[in-house]
Amino acid sequence: AARAAELELQIADVQAAATKRAAMPASLTTTAPEPDGGFGLGRAALPEEIAAWDVDVLPDGRGLPEGTGNAFDGEEVFAQKCASCHGDFAEGVDNWPVLAGGFDTLGDKDPVKTVGSYWPHLSTVWDYVHRSMPFGEAGTLTPDETYAIVAYILYSNDLIDDEFELTHENLGTFEMYNRDGFVIDDRSDAEYTEWRADPCMENCKDTVEVTMRSVFLVETPAEGGTESTMNNATADGLPSFTAEGPSFIPAAIPKVEQEESSTDQTEATPAVQQADDGDDTSQLVVAGEKVFRKCKACHQIGEGAKNRSGPQLNAVFGRVMGSVDGFKYSDAFKAAQEEGRVWDDPAMAEFLARPKGFMKGTKMAFPGLKKEADIKAVAAYIKTFGE
Amino acid sequence: NADPLITELQDWASYTGVGVDETPYGMPIEYESHVVRRNVEWLTASPISSINFTPIHALDGTITPQGCAFERHHSGAIELRKEDYRLMINGLVDKPLVFSYADIERFPRENHVYFCECAANTGMEWAGAQLNGVQFTHGMIHNMEYTGVPLRALLKEAGADISSDKWVYVEGADASSNGRSIPMEKALDDVLVAFKANGEALRMEHGYPVRLVVPGWEGNMWVKWLRRIEVVDRAVESREETSKYTDVLEDGTARKWTWVMDAKSVITSPSPQQPITHGKGPLVISGLAWSGHGQITRVDVSKDGGITWETARLGKQGDIKALTRFYVDMMWDGAPMLLQSRAMDETGYSQPTKEQLREKRGENSVYHNNCIQTWYVNAEGIAENVEVS
């Protein structure tokens, strides 16, 4: 009895402590202090620094630098700087964005959202092209080039004729096709009022049928391990459910055998050659792989490399220029191919330093690698994919 | 028969293991090498402007390890040294300022756990059940503990005009120079200028050395490699807030400024990548719930495709605008199930079905799909992504 009384006391203590804890404010943390007058951290931003970074453009045109451009000039700049991804007529190559057309498709299944059909402000086009394009070479367009490209995009959308002169003075008042196509987030009225309600817990429906199965059975890497294997089983039948439970048990599903990773895959494309001739080379290759990031936007290399906006680069050294099957070369490279010119070290070095100097008329928009060390490194990296 | 793993002397019980000087920074043991981010090649034109997915099917608890937290960049992840880092604040401010990385670390800082969800998470599922794995249907999300400086402290330091009709335009240092406009009210509320996640420096792919954390709002606004904060008198309406991250409705009009991520949940196990392999008997159903409006207060689970629901057990009290783990502990009799989960948040909002969402928005929204997900689990324990009536 004494033991029981002792236990009861202990329980009372524990309960009292719990009550005390529960009564405490939920949080002991306080927000970071903000003294009046601040901390005196940072330094004044200089006017030329602000000018260098503060280049965004507002819908009313504020922020635009002086300049002008028309579709006629724009066609040439676009062909040179944009067409490799967006197509000569802004129609889009592969999965890259289509910039023209798609008018009156926004209410359809799979609407075509282009600059012409969807973008509400022209300022956005100028701002984005100027700051973020071309892909892999952002921030290199002059204001006039940008006005010209934007004019060409408008022209390819039939929004202006080829004599229209786009300038910093008329851009902010240009009326885009879909300018009235947007409403400010209205979920709180349109949705929350209905969905802030106690949900159903029982007998919410009479029966439930499976109406759709997953379409894309995503492949996982062979090395993924058993637990990451996507379920690529296909059941012959599916149950329907009632309040009494499933009414149909499907036939047993045949186990799908794990596919052995195929061995011929590695032979199809040149494997990475391990640089075994000393640390200098392997360091060069590692450095070259980093430099190659600048090329990746347009060029693929390695197993399964395909032509993108630039040709695939496997075994490019020793190959005749302009000779990759299925790639649409510029006239300049077609001529080099006819002449039988071959990619060797000096040719590649010169090309990488100044593409347009080496091959006048190339579609490659890349301005060139400034550092000789980068050229050496990237060449060493490319060579690991065959010579 | 006696288990030789017990009766026989094993190598690891006899030979010595790995020394403390062999792995200065550790990786998961090789047996866990399948727990990695994955991408879906056909989604985008190039892996440089693309997204990959968190392996949420294989994680538990709520914190996402940085190394497998999804990445989305518009122009590739960049290497920016702390020494080369500059943060400018300009526009409608008394004193335009430039901060170094070291300056940022001298402001009083806070710690908060928040989820970051891409607006396009589950976006491929609008038209129907598509990708057969929760990593792919719901993996554009991560949840970390951030250390950072409240954005309002920097605004105050520069003497910003913080009246309620002003906006803060934030911009990244990478080639895409992703820029988004944030209304002043939010900027002064809970936005953080963060430099640590889960205790260590941000990873390159998450914006090292400094990123913005915009709790509860779509991931695109969490600008990485943050380089500039401009106080402006209107929204800039940049590419990422007009041509992208706007939601086309059935009639062709589009919603803009849909910043908040509404309440959502999903069962992570069992799921297509995580089948039931143990047969009948005790089964742990595990999942995640979150809301950009605040705390998760309740999660319900259905095993029959939404005819009946039961309330799940929360792993712990839900944090505000952070992932909450939920469990249903059951005895599985081997009968097929149509598993669903339904989150409720502190505003009383209850996660809608796909039909409800489609009724309001049609099928072309791409972004902000927070519908109830269904997994069909068959008698063998194999799970599949399906839609139900």
PDB file of C-alpha atoms in Angstrom, chain A residues 117-260:
ATOM      1  CA  SER A 117       0.365  34.049 -78.382  1.00  0.00           C
ATOM      2  CA  TYR A 118       1.085  34.311 -74.656  1.00  0.00           C
ATOM      3  CA  TRP A 119       3.594  36.901 -73.430  1.00  0.00           C
ATOM      4  CA  PRO A 120       1.725  39.936 -72.042  1.00  0.00           C
ATOM      5  CA  HIS A 121       4.536  42.526 -72.077  1.00  0.00           C
ATOM      6  CA  LEU A 122       7.153  43.252 -74.717  1.00  0.00           C
ATOM      7  CA  SER A 123       9.522  44.519 -71.994  1.00  0.00           C
ATOM      8  CA  THR A 124       9.845  40.927 -70.784  1.00  0.00           C
ATOM      9  CA  VAL A 125      11.113  39.780 -74.175  1.00  0.00           C
ATOM     10  CA  TRP A 126      13.705  42.535 -74.420  1.00  0.00           C
ATOM     11  CA  ASP A 127      14.808  42.019 -70.813  1.00  0.00           C
ATOM     12  CA  TYR A 128      15.125  38.243 -71.121  1.00  0.00           C
ATOM     13  CA  VAL A 129      16.898  38.252 -74.483  1.00  0.00           C
ATOM     14  CA  HIS A 130      19.301  40.944 -73.321  1.00  0.00           C
ATOM     15  CA  ARG A 131      20.125  39.407 -69.952  1.00  0.00           C
ATOM     16  CA  SER A 132      19.848  35.664 -70.391  1.00  0.00           C
ATOM     17  CA  MET A 133      20.264  34.854 -74.090  1.00  0.00           C
ATOM     18  CA  PRO A 134      21.868  33.376 -76.126  1.00  0.00           C
ATOM     19  CA  PHE A 135      21.863  30.203 -74.004  1.00  0.00           C
ATOM     20  CA  GLY A 136      25.468  29.583 -72.960  1.00  0.00           C
ATOM     21  CA  GLU A 137      26.513  33.094 -73.980  1.00  0.00           C
ATOM     22  CA  ALA A 138      24.286  35.310 -71.863  1.00  0.00           C
ATOM     23  CA  GLY A 139      24.893  39.023 -71.523  1.00  0.00           C
ATOM     24  CA  THR A 140      26.810  39.440 -74.790  1.00  0.00           C
ATOM     25  CA  LEU A 141      24.140  41.131 -76.927  1.00  0.00           C
ATOM     26  CA  THR A 142      24.361  44.880 -77.523  1.00  0.00           C
ATOM     27  CA  PRO A 143      21.196  46.963 -77.066  1.00  0.00           C
ATOM     28  CA  ASP A 144      20.799  47.408 -80.840  1.00  0.00           C
ATOM     29  CA  GLU A 145      21.204  43.669 -81.459  1.00  0.00           C
ATOM     30  CA  THR A 146      18.560  43.082 -78.798  1.00  0.00           C
ATOM     31  CA  TYR A 147      16.103  45.566 -80.345  1.00  0.00           C
ATOM     32  CA  ALA A 148      16.681  43.884 -83.713  1.00  0.00           C
ATOM     33  CA  ILE A 149      16.134  40.350 -82.352  1.00  0.00           C
ATOM     34  CA  VAL A 150      12.971  41.418 -80.510  1.00  0.00           C
ATOM     35  CA  ALA A 151      11.710  43.104 -83.684  1.00  0.00           C
ATOM     36  CA  TYR A 152      12.377  39.908 -85.642  1.00  0.00           C
ATOM     37  CA  ILE A 153      10.446  37.841 -83.082  1.00  0.00           C
ATOM     38  CA  LEU A 154       7.503  40.268 -83.397  1.00  0.00           C
ATOM     39  CA  TYR A 155       7.776  40.072 -87.179  1.00  0.00           C
ATOM     40  CA  SER A 156       7.786  36.265 -87.169  1.00  0.00           C
ATOM     41  CA  ASN A 157       4.566  36.519 -85.146  1.00  0.00           C
ATOM     42  CA  ASP A 158       3.035  38.889 -87.744  1.00  0.00           C
ATOM     43  CA  LEU A 159       2.768  41.575 -85.089  1.00  0.00           C
ATOM     44  CA  ILE A 160       4.795  44.168 -87.065  1.00  0.00           C
ATOM     45  CA  ASP A 161       5.932  44.630 -90.658  1.00  0.00           C
ATOM     46  CA  ASP A 162       9.591  44.581 -91.630  1.00  0.00           C
ATOM     47  CA  GLU A 163       9.854  48.364 -91.691  1.00  0.00           C
ATOM     48  CA  PHE A 164       8.730  48.854 -88.107  1.00  0.00           C
ATOM     49  CA  GLU A 165      11.534  50.439 -86.107  1.00  0.00           C
ATOM     50  CA  LEU A 166      11.526  49.236 -82.488  1.00  0.00           C
ATOM     51  CA  THR A 167      13.141  51.733 -80.107  1.00  0.00           C
ATOM     52  CA  HIS A 168      13.478  52.515 -76.417  1.00  0.00           C
ATOM     53  CA  GLU A 169      10.712  55.074 -76.956  1.00  0.00           C
ATOM     54  CA  ASN A 170       7.981  52.852 -78.420  1.00  0.00           C
ATOM     55  CA  LEU A 171       8.751  49.504 -76.777  1.00  0.00           C
ATOM     56  CA  GLY A 172       7.039  50.316 -73.462  1.00  0.00           C
ATOM     57  CA  THR A 173       3.737  51.164 -75.168  1.00  0.00           C
ATOM     58  CA  PHE A 174       3.698  48.270 -77.645  1.00  0.00           C
ATOM     59  CA  GLU A 175       0.504  46.271 -77.136  1.00  0.00           C
ATOM     60  CA  MET A 176       1.019  42.534 -77.031  1.00  0.00           C
ATOM     61  CA  TYR A 177      -1.636  40.142 -78.296  1.00  0.00           C
ATOM     62  CA  ASN A 178      -2.357  38.481 -74.930  1.00  0.00           C
ATOM     63  CA  ARG A 179      -1.969  41.597 -72.753  1.00  0.00           C
ATOM     64  CA  ASP A 180      -5.421  41.108 -71.198  1.00  0.00           C
ATOM     65  CA  GLY A 181      -5.106  37.343 -70.850  1.00  0.00           C
ATOM     66  CA  PHE A 182      -4.052  37.252 -67.193  1.00  0.00           C
ATOM     67  CA  VAL A 183      -5.925  37.448 -63.904  1.00  0.00           C
ATOM     68  CA  ILE A 184      -4.262  37.865 -60.507  1.00  0.00           C
ATOM     69  CA  ASP A 185      -4.338  34.718 -58.365  1.00  0.00           C
ATOM     70  CA  ASP A 186      -7.988  34.217 -57.402  1.00  0.00           C
ATOM     71  CA  ARG A 187      -7.674  30.850 -55.686  1.00  0.00           C
ATOM     72  CA  SER A 188      -8.901  32.246 -52.367  1.00  0.00           C
ATOM     73  CA  ASP A 189     -12.317  33.053 -53.883  1.00  0.00           C
ATOM     74  CA  ALA A 190     -12.495  30.398 -56.569  1.00  0.00           C
ATOM     75  CA  GLU A 191     -11.197  27.441 -54.592  1.00  0.00           C
ATOM     76  CA  TYR A 192     -10.411  27.971 -50.900  1.00  0.00           C
ATOM     77  CA  THR A 193     -13.944  28.941 -49.968  1.00  0.00           C
ATOM     78  CA  GLU A 194     -15.130  25.534 -51.181  1.00  0.00           C
ATOM     79  CA  TRP A 195     -12.228  23.422 -50.029  1.00  0.00           C
ATOM     80  CA  ARG A 196     -11.963  24.831 -46.516  1.00  0.00           C
ATOM     81  CA  ALA A 197     -14.593  22.396 -45.316  1.00  0.00           C
ATOM     82  CA  ASP A 198     -14.721  19.256 -43.210  1.00  0.00           C
ATOM     83  CA  PRO A 199     -13.981  16.426 -45.622  1.00  0.00           C
ATOM     84  CA  CYS A 200     -16.071  13.277 -45.955  1.00  0.00           C
ATOM     85  CA  MET A 201     -14.858  10.302 -43.880  1.00  0.00           C
ATOM     86  CA  GLU A 202     -17.347   7.492 -44.612  1.00  0.00           C
ATOM     87  CA  ASN A 203     -19.421   6.288 -47.555  1.00  0.00           C
ATOM     88  CA  CYS A 204     -17.954   9.080 -49.658  1.00  0.00           C
ATOM     89  CA  LYS A 205     -18.718   7.217 -52.908  1.00  0.00           C
ATOM     90  CA  ASP A 206     -20.568   4.013 -53.794  1.00  0.00           C
ATOM     91  CA  THR A 207     -17.921   2.377 -55.949  1.00  0.00           C
ATOM     92  CA  VAL A 208     -14.452   3.193 -57.179  1.00  0.00           C
ATOM     93  CA  GLU A 209     -13.032   2.081 -60.529  1.00  0.00           C
ATOM     94  CA  VAL A 210      -9.535   2.494 -61.873  1.00  0.00           C
ATOM     95  CA  THR A 211      -9.951   4.844 -64.832  1.00  0.00           C
ATOM     96  CA  MET A 212      -6.355   5.281 -65.916  1.00  0.00           C
ATOM     97  CA  ARG A 213      -2.979   3.586 -65.470  1.00  0.00           C
ATOM     98  CA  SER A 214       0.429   5.192 -65.591  1.00  0.00           C
ATOM     99  CA  VAL A 215       1.514   5.902 -69.141  1.00  0.00           C
ATOM    100  CA  PHE A 216       5.239   6.365 -68.866  1.00  0.00           C
ATOM    101  CA  LEU A 217       7.095   3.629 -67.097  1.00  0.00           C
ATOM    102  CA  VAL A 218      10.289   5.443 -66.337  1.00  0.00           C
ATOM    103  CA  GLU A 219      13.471   3.455 -66.715  1.00  0.00           C
ATOM    104  CA  THR A 220      15.890   3.636 -63.850  1.00  0.00           C
ATOM    105  CA  PRO A 221      19.626   3.232 -64.200  1.00  0.00           C
ATOM    106  CA  ALA A 222      20.792  -0.381 -64.239  1.00  0.00           C
ATOM    107  CA  GLU A 223      22.941   0.261 -61.188  1.00  0.00           C
ATOM    108  CA  GLY A 224      19.914   1.520 -59.303  1.00  0.00           C
ATOM    109  CA  GLY A 225      19.636  -1.470 -56.998  1.00  0.00           C
ATOM    110  CA  THR A 226      16.538  -3.521 -56.399  1.00  0.00           C
ATOM    111  CA  GLU A 227      14.702  -0.992 -54.279  1.00  0.00           C
ATOM    112  CA  SER A 228      14.751   1.634 -56.992  1.00  0.00           C
ATOM    113  CA  THR A 229      13.389  -0.594 -59.721  1.00  0.00           C
ATOM    114  CA  MET A 230      10.380   1.039 -61.233  1.00  0.00           C
ATOM    115  CA  ASN A 231       7.381  -1.172 -61.261  1.00  0.00           C
ATOM    116  CA  ASN A 232       7.022  -2.125 -64.874  1.00  0.00           C
ATOM    117  CA  ALA A 233       4.576  -4.917 -64.219  1.00  0.00           C
ATOM    118  CA  THR A 234       1.333  -4.822 -66.129  1.00  0.00           C
ATOM    119  CA  ALA A 235      -1.671  -6.328 -64.427  1.00  0.00           C
ATOM    120  CA  ASP A 236      -4.247  -8.132 -66.563  1.00  0.00           C
ATOM    121  CA  GLY A 237      -7.130  -6.908 -64.501  1.00  0.00           C
ATOM    122  CA  LEU A 238      -7.880  -4.272 -61.909  1.00  0.00           C
ATOM    123  CA  PRO A 239     -10.316  -4.447 -59.022  1.00  0.00           C
ATOM    124  CA  SER A 240     -13.191  -2.147 -58.362  1.00  0.00           C
ATOM    125  CA  PHE A 241     -13.863  -1.167 -54.769  1.00  0.00           C
ATOM    126  CA  THR A 242     -17.046  -0.870 -52.762  1.00  0.00           C
ATOM    127  CA  ALA A 243     -17.651  -0.165 -49.108  1.00  0.00           C
ATOM    128  CA  GLU A 244     -17.385  -3.960 -48.621  1.00  0.00           C
ATOM    129  CA  GLY A 245     -13.891  -4.019 -50.103  1.00  0.00           C
ATOM    130  CA  PRO A 246     -12.323  -5.002 -53.401  1.00  0.00           C
ATOM    131  CA  SER A 247     -14.692  -7.025 -55.533  1.00  0.00           C
ATOM    132  CA  PHE A 248     -12.234  -8.497 -57.977  1.00  0.00           C
ATOM    133  CA  ILE A 249      -8.806  -9.875 -57.259  1.00  0.00           C
ATOM    134  CA  PRO A 250      -6.635  -9.712 -60.355  1.00  0.00           C
ATOM    135  CA  ALA A 251      -4.726 -12.647 -61.746  1.00  0.00           C
ATOM    136  CA  ALA A 252      -1.235 -13.077 -60.363  1.00  0.00           C
ATOM    137  CA  ILE A 253       1.202 -10.799 -62.104  1.00  0.00           C
ATOM    138  CA  PRO A 254       4.219 -12.417 -63.730  1.00  0.00           C
ATOM    139  CA  LYS A 255       7.399 -11.194 -62.089  1.00  0.00           C
ATOM    140  CA  VAL A 256       9.406  -9.086 -64.465  1.00  0.00           C
ATOM    141  CA  GLU A 257      12.957 -10.343 -64.673  1.00  0.00           C
ATOM    142  CA  GLN A 258      15.668  -7.849 -63.862  1.00  0.00           C
ATOM    143  CA  GLU A 259      17.391  -7.221 -67.153  1.00  0.00           C
ATOM    144  CA  GLU A 260      21.061  -7.996 -67.101  1.00  0.00           C
TER     145      GLU A 260
END
